[in-house]
Coordinates of C-alpha atoms in Angstrom, one line a residue:
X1 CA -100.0 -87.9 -134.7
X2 CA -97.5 -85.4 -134.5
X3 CA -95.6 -86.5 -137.9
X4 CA -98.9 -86.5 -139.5
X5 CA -99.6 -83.0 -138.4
X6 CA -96.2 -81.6 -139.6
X7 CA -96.9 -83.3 -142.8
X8 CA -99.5 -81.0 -143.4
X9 CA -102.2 -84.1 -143.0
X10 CA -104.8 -83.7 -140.2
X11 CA -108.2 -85.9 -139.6
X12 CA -110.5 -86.2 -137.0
X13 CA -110.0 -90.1 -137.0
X14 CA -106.9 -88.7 -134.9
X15 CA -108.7 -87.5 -132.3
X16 CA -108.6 -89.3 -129.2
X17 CA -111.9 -91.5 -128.0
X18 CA -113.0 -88.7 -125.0
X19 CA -113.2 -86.1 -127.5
X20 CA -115.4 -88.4 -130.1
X21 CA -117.5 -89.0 -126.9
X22 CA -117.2 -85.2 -126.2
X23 CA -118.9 -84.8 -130.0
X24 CA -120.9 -87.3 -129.8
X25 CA -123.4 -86.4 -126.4
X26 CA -124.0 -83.1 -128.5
X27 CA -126.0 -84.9 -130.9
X28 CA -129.4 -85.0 -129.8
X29 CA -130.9 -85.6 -133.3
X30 CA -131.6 -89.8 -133.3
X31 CA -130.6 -89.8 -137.0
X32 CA -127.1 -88.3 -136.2
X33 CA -126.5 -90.4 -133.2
X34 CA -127.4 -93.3 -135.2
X35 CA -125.1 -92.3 -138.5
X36 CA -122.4 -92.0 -135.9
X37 CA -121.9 -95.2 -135.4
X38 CA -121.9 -96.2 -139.0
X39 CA -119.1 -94.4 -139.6
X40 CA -116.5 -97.3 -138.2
X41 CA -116.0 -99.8 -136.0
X42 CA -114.4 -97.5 -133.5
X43 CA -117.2 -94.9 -133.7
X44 CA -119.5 -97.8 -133.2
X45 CA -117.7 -98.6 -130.2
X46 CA -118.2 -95.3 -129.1
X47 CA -121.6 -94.8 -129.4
X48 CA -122.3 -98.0 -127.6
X49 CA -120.4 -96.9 -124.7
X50 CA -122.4 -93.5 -124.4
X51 CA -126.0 -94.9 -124.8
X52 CA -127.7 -94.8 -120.9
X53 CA -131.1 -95.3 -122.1
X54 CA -133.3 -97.6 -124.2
X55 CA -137.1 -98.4 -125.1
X56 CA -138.4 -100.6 -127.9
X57 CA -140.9 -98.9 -129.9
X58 CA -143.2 -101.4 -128.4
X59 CA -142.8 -99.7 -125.7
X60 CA -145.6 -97.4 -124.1
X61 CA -144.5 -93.7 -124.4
X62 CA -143.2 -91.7 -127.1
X63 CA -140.6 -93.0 -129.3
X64 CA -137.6 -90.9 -129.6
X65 CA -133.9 -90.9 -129.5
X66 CA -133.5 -93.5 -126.7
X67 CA -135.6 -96.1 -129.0
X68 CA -134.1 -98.5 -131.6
X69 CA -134.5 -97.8 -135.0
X70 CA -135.9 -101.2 -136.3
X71 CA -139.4 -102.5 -135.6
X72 CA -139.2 -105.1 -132.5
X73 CA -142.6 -106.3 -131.0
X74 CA -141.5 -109.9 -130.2
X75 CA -138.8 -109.4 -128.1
X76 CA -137.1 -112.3 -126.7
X77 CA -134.3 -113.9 -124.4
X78 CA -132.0 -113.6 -127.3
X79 CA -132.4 -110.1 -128.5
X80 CA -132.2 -108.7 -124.8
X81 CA -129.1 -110.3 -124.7
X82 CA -127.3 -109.2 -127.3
X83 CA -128.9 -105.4 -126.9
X84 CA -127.4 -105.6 -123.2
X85 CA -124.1 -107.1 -124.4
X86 CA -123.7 -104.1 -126.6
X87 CA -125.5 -101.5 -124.4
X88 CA -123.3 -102.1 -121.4
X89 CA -123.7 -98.5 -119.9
X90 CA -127.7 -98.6 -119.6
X91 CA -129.5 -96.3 -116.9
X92 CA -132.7 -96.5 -118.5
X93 CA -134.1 -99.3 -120.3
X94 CA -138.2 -99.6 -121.0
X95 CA -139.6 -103.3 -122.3
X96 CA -142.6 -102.4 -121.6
X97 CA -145.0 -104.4 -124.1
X98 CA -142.6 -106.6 -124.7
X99 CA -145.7 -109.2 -123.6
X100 CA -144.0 -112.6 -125.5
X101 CA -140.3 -112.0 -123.2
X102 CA -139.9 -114.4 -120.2
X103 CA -138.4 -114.7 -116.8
X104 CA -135.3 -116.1 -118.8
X105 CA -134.5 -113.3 -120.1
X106 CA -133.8 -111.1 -117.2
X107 CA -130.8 -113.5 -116.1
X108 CA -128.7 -111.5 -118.2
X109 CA -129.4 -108.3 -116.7
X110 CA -126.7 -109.8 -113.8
X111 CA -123.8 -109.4 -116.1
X112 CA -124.2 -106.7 -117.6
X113 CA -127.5 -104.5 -115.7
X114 CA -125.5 -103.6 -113.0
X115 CA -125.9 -99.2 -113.4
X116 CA -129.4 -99.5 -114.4
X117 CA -130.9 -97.4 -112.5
X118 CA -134.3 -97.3 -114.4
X119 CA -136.6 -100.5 -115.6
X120 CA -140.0 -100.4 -116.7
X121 CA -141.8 -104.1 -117.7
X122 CA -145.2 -102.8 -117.5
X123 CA -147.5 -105.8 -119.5
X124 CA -144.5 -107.8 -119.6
X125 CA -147.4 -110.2 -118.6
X126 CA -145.1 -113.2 -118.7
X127 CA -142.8 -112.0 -116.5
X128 CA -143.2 -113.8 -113.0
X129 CA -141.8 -113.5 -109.5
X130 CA -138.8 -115.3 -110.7
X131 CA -138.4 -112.6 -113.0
X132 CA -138.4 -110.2 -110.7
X133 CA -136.0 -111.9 -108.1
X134 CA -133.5 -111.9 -111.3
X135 CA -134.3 -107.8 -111.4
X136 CA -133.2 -107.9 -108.0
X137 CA -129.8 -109.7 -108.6
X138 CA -128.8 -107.9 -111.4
X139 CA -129.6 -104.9 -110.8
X140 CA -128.7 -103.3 -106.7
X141 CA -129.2 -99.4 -107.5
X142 CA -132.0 -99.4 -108.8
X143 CA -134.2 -96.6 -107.8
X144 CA -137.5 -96.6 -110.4
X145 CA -139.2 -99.7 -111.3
X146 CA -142.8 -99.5 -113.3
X147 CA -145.0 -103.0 -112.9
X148 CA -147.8 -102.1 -114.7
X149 CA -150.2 -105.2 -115.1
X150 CA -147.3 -107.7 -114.1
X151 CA -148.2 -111.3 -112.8
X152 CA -146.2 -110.5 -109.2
X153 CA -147.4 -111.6 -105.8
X154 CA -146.0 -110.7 -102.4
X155 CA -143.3 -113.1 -103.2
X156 CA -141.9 -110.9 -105.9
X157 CA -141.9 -107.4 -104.0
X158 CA -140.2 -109.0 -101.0
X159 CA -137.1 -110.5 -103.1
X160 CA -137.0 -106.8 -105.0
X161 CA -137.5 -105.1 -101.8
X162 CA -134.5 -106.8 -100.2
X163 CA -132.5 -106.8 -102.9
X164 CA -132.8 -103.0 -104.6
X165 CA -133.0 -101.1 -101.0
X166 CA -132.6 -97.9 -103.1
X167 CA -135.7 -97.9 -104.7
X168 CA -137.7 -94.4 -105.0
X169 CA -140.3 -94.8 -107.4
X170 CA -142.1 -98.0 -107.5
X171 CA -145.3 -98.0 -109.7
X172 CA -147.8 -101.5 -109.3
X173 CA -150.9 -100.4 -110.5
X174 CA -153.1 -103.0 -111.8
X175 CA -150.6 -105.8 -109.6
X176 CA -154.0 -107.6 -108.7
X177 CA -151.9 -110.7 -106.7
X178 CA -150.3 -108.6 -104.2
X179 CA -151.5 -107.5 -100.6
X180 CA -150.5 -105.6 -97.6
X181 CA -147.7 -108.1 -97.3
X182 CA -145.7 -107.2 -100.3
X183 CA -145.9 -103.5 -99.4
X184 CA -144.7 -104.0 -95.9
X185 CA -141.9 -105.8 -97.0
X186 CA -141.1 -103.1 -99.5
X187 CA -142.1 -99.9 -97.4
X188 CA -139.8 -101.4 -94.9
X189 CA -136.8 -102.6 -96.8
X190 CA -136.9 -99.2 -99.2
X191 CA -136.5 -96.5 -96.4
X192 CA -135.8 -93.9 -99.4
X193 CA -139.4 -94.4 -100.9
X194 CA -140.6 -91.3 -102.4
X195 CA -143.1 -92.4 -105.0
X196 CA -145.8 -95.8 -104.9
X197 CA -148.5 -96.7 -107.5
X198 CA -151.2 -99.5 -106.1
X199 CA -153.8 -98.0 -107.7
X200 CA -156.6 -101.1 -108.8
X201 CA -155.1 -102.9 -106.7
X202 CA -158.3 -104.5 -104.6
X203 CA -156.3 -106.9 -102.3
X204 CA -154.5 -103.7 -100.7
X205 CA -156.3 -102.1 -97.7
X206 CA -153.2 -100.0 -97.0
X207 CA -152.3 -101.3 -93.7
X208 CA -149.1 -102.2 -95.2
X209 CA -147.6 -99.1 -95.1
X210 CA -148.2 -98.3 -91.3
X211 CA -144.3 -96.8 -90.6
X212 CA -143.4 -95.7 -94.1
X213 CA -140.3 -93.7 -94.8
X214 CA -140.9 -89.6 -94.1
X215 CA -139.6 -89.7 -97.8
X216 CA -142.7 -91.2 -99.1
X217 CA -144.2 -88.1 -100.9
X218 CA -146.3 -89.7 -103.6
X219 CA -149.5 -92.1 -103.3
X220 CA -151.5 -93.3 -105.9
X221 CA -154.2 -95.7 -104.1
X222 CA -156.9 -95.1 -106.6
X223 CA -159.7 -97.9 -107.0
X224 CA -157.9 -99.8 -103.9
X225 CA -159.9 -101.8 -101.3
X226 CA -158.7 -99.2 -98.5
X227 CA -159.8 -99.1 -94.8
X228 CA -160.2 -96.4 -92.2
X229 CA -156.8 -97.8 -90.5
X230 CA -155.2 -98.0 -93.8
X231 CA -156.0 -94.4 -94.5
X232 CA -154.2 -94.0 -91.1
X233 CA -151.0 -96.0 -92.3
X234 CA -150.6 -94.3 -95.7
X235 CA -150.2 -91.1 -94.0
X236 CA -148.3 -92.4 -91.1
X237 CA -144.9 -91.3 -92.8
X238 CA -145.7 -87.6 -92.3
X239 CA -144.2 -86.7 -95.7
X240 CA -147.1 -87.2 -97.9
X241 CA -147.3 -84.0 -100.0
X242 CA -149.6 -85.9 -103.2
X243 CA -152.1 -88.6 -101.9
X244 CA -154.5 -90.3 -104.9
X245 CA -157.9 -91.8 -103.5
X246 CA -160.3 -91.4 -105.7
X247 CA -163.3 -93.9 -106.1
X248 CA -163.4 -95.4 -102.8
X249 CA -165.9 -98.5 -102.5
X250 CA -166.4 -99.2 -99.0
X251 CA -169.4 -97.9 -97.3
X252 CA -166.9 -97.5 -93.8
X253 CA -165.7 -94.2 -95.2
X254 CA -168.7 -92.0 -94.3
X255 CA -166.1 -90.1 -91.7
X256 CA -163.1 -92.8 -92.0
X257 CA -161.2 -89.9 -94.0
X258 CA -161.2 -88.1 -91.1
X259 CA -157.4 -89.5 -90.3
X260 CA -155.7 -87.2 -93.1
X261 CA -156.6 -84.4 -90.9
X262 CA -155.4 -85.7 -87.5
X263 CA -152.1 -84.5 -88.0
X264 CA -149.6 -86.7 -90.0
X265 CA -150.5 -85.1 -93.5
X266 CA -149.5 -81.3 -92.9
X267 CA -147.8 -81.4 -96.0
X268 CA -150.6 -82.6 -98.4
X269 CA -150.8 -79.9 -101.0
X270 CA -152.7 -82.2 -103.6
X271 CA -156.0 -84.5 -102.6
X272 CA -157.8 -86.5 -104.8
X273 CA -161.1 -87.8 -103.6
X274 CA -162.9 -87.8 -107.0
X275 CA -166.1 -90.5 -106.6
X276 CA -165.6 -90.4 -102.6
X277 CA -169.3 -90.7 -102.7
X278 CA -170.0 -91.3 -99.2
X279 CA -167.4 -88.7 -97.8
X280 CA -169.6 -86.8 -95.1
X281 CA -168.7 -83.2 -93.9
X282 CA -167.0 -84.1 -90.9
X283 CA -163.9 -85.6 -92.9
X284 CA -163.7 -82.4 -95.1
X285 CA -163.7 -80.8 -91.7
X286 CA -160.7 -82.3 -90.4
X287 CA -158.9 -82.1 -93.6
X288 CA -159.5 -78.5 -94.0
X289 CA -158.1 -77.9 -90.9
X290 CA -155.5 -80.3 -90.5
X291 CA -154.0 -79.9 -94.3
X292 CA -153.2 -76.5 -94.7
X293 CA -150.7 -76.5 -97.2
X294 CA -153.7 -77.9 -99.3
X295 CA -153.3 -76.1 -103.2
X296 CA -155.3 -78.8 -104.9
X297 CA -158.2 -80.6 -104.0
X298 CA -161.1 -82.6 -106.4
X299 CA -164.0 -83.6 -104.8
X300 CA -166.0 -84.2 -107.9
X301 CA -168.9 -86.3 -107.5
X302 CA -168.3 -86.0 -103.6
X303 CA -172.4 -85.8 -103.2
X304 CA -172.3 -86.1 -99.2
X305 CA -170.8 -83.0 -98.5
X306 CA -173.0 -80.3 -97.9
X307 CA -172.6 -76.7 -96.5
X308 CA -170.7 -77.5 -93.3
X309 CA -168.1 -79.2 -95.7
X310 CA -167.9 -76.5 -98.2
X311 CA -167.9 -73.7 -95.1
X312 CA -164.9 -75.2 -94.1
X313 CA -162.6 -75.1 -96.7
X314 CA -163.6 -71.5 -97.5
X315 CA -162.3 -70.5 -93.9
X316 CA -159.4 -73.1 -93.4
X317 CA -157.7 -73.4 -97.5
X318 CA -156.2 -70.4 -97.4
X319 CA -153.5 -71.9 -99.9
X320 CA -155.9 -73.8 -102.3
X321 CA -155.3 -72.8 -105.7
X322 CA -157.4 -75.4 -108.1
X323 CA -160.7 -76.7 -106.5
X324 CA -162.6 -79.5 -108.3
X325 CA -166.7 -79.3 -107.8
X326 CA -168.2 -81.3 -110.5
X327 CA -171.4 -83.0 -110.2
X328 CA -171.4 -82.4 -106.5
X329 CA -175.2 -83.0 -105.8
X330 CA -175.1 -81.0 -102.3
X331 CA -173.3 -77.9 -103.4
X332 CA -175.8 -74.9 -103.5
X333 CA -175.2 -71.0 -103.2
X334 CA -174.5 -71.3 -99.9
X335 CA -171.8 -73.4 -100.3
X336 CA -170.4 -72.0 -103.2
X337 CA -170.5 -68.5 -101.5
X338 CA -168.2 -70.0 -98.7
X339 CA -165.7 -70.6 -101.2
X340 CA -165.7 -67.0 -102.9
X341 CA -165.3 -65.6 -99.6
X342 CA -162.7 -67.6 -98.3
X343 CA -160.0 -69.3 -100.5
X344 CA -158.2 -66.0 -101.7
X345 CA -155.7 -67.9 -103.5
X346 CA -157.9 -70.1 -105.8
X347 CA -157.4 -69.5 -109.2
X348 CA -159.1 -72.2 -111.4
X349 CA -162.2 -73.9 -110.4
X350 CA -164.0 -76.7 -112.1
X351 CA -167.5 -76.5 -111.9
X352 CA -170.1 -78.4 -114.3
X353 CA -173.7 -79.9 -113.6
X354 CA -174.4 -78.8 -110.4
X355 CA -178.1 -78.8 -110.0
X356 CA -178.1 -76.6 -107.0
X357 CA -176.5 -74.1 -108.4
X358 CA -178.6 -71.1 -109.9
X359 CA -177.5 -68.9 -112.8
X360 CA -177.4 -65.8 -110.3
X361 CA -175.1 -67.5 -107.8
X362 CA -172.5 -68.7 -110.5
X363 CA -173.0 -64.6 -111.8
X364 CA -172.1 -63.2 -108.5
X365 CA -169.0 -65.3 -108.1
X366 CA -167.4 -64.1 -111.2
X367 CA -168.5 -61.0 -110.0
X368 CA -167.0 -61.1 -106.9
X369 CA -163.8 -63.5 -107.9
X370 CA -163.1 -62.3 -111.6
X371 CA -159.4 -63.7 -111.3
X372 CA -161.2 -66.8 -110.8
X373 CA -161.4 -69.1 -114.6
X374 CA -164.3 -71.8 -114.0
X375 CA -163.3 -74.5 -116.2
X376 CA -166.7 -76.8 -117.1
X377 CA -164.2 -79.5 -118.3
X378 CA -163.9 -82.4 -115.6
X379 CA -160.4 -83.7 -115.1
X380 CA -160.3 -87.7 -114.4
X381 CA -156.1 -87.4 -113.3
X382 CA -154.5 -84.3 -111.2
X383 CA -151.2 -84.3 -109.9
X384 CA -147.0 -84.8 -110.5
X385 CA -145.9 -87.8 -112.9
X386 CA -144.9 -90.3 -110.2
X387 CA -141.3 -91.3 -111.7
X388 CA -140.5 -87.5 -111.5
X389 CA -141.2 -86.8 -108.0
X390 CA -138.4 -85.6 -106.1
X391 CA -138.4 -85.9 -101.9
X392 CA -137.5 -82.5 -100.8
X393 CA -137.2 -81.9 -97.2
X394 CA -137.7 -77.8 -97.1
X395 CA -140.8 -78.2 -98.6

């Protein structure tokens, strides 16, 4: 190098490989990542080496610079291999909606899936509990795995749960084979659990998370089979700062929610009982009071709760900042006035077809609470992303 350079002569092909990686990672356009590696062998190289994440565009999310180029949307044993072979570096790899790729495939994530650290096979619908032990093996830190419609039972989550103890986001929704056994084993082997998904998951009553990890912030339960003692368990951790319970079936729930207030959830700032149907007043007495970090609660279509309920969060949400009141059958002026008066720090409340309430009483609280926007629009999802959540212990 230094004869070339006192001929005059000089190239970037004589740069050294940690400054062409140094180059490289400040390409964030895909088309110059990509033309990077066309360059030469050794560029190729490079660029192979710096890749940590990868989705197929068959993959569920937007497509961007961590996709391949080429069309792929029957991935199989072979084509995992060789993209792992070459991709040896991976963090992040999606292959979710890869539907046709089998339990096979996953053996070679032991060789060479060792720093993933992200894997999502959600509708990977061929993918079994043998699969998922071969996750296990392959790949020890993981910490965010998405399931999304997989064919797991129990079986599965205990092998991954014993195998990938650092797991923090674990997302099952739509799992229909697995039961409170499967989340023991995993709430118990995964003591950093921040973030679970069981929503639709009817053959979950919750019990299996009775002594959770403190770290558990995050639970989606929505459309699950839950019971009072499982409402009891799911909080048990005392971390829970998002809890997702909307459209609870069982008729035992007229005060069975009652539990989130008893102390264990005083971190709760967002609640989602949208479609609790049968939630009485006494519940929404003891959460008021017992969750007063509350700054976003939906009770849409909560039609049991009546002026009593709506009393109480006026004088006990003094943090509530989004409030969610659509179709609520008992909610007249009365209770509506209880909220003007007392949550000072709401800011947005969604309000549409309730029958109870008059023209004049929605008029005086504008009047009264003009900081207040009243959104007619009813939202169906509220909340973090659950693979984002981060376990913070100040807070």
């Amino acid at each position: 190098m230094g004869d070339s350079l006192m001929d005059g002569v000089t190239s970037i092909m004589l740069l050294p490989d940690d400054c062409l990686c140094f180059i490289f990672n400040f390409l964030h356009c895909r088309t110059d990542r990509e033309s990077f590696g066309l360059t030469c062998h050794r560029w190729l190289n490079i660029q192979n080496l710096n890749r940590r994440s990868l989705q197929f565009p068959c993959s569920f999310g937007i497509v961007g610079p961590s996709s391949l180029s080429q069309s792929c949307t029957d991935i199989n044993s072979f084509h995992l291999y060789r993209i792992l072979a070459r991709f040896q570096h991976l963090e992040y790899l999606s292959l979710s909606g890869c539907a046709e790729i089998l339990d096979s495939a996953l053996s070679y994530l032991k060789p060479y899936g060792s720093k993933l650290q992200t894997l999502c096979l959600d509708c990977c619908f061929k993918i079994s509990d043998y699969g998922i032990s071969l996750v296990g093996d392959g790949c020890p830190f993981l910490t965010t795995i998405s399931l999304y419609r997989c064919s797991i039972t129990d079986t599965g989550l205990e092998a991954l749960a014993n195998a990938c103890l650092a797991l923090r986001h674990v997302n099952l929704a739509y799992c229909s084979c697995i039961s409170d056994s499967g989340l023991r084993a995993l709430s118990q082997g995964c003591r950093e659990l921040q973030a679970v998904k069981i929503s639709n998951c009817r053959g979950v009553s919750g019990v299996g998370l009775r002594g959770c990890s403190s770290t558990l912030v995050y639970i989606d339960a929505e459309c699950c089979n839950l019971e009072p003692v499982g409402i009891m368990s799911i909080v048990s951790g005392g971390g829970l700062k998002f809890l997702n319970i909307a459209c609870l079936s069982c008729s035992n729930f007229r005060n069975g929610l009652e539990a989130i207030g008893n102390g264990f959830a005083a971190r709760l700032k967002i609640l989602n009982l949208r479609m609790c149907r049968s939630v009485t007043d006494a519940s929404i007495v003891a959460i008021a009071k017992g969750c007063p970090q509350l700054q976003e609660w939906n009770l849409a279509l909560c039609h049991e709760v009546r002026v009593l309920g709506w009393a109480s969060i006026g004088s006990n949400c003094h943090n509530l900042k989004k409030l969610h009141v659509n179709r609520c059958r008992n909610l007249c002026h009365q209770g509506l006035q209880a909220v003007r008066d007392g949550c000072k720090e709401l800011s947005v409340l969604y309000m549409s077809r309730n029958s109870r309430i008059s023209d004049t009483a929605l008029e005086l609280f504008k009047l009264y609470r003009c900081n207040v926007e009243i959104k007619a629009e009813e939202v169906m999802s509220i909340g973090p992303n659950w693979d984002s959540i981060d376990y913070d212990e100040s807070t």
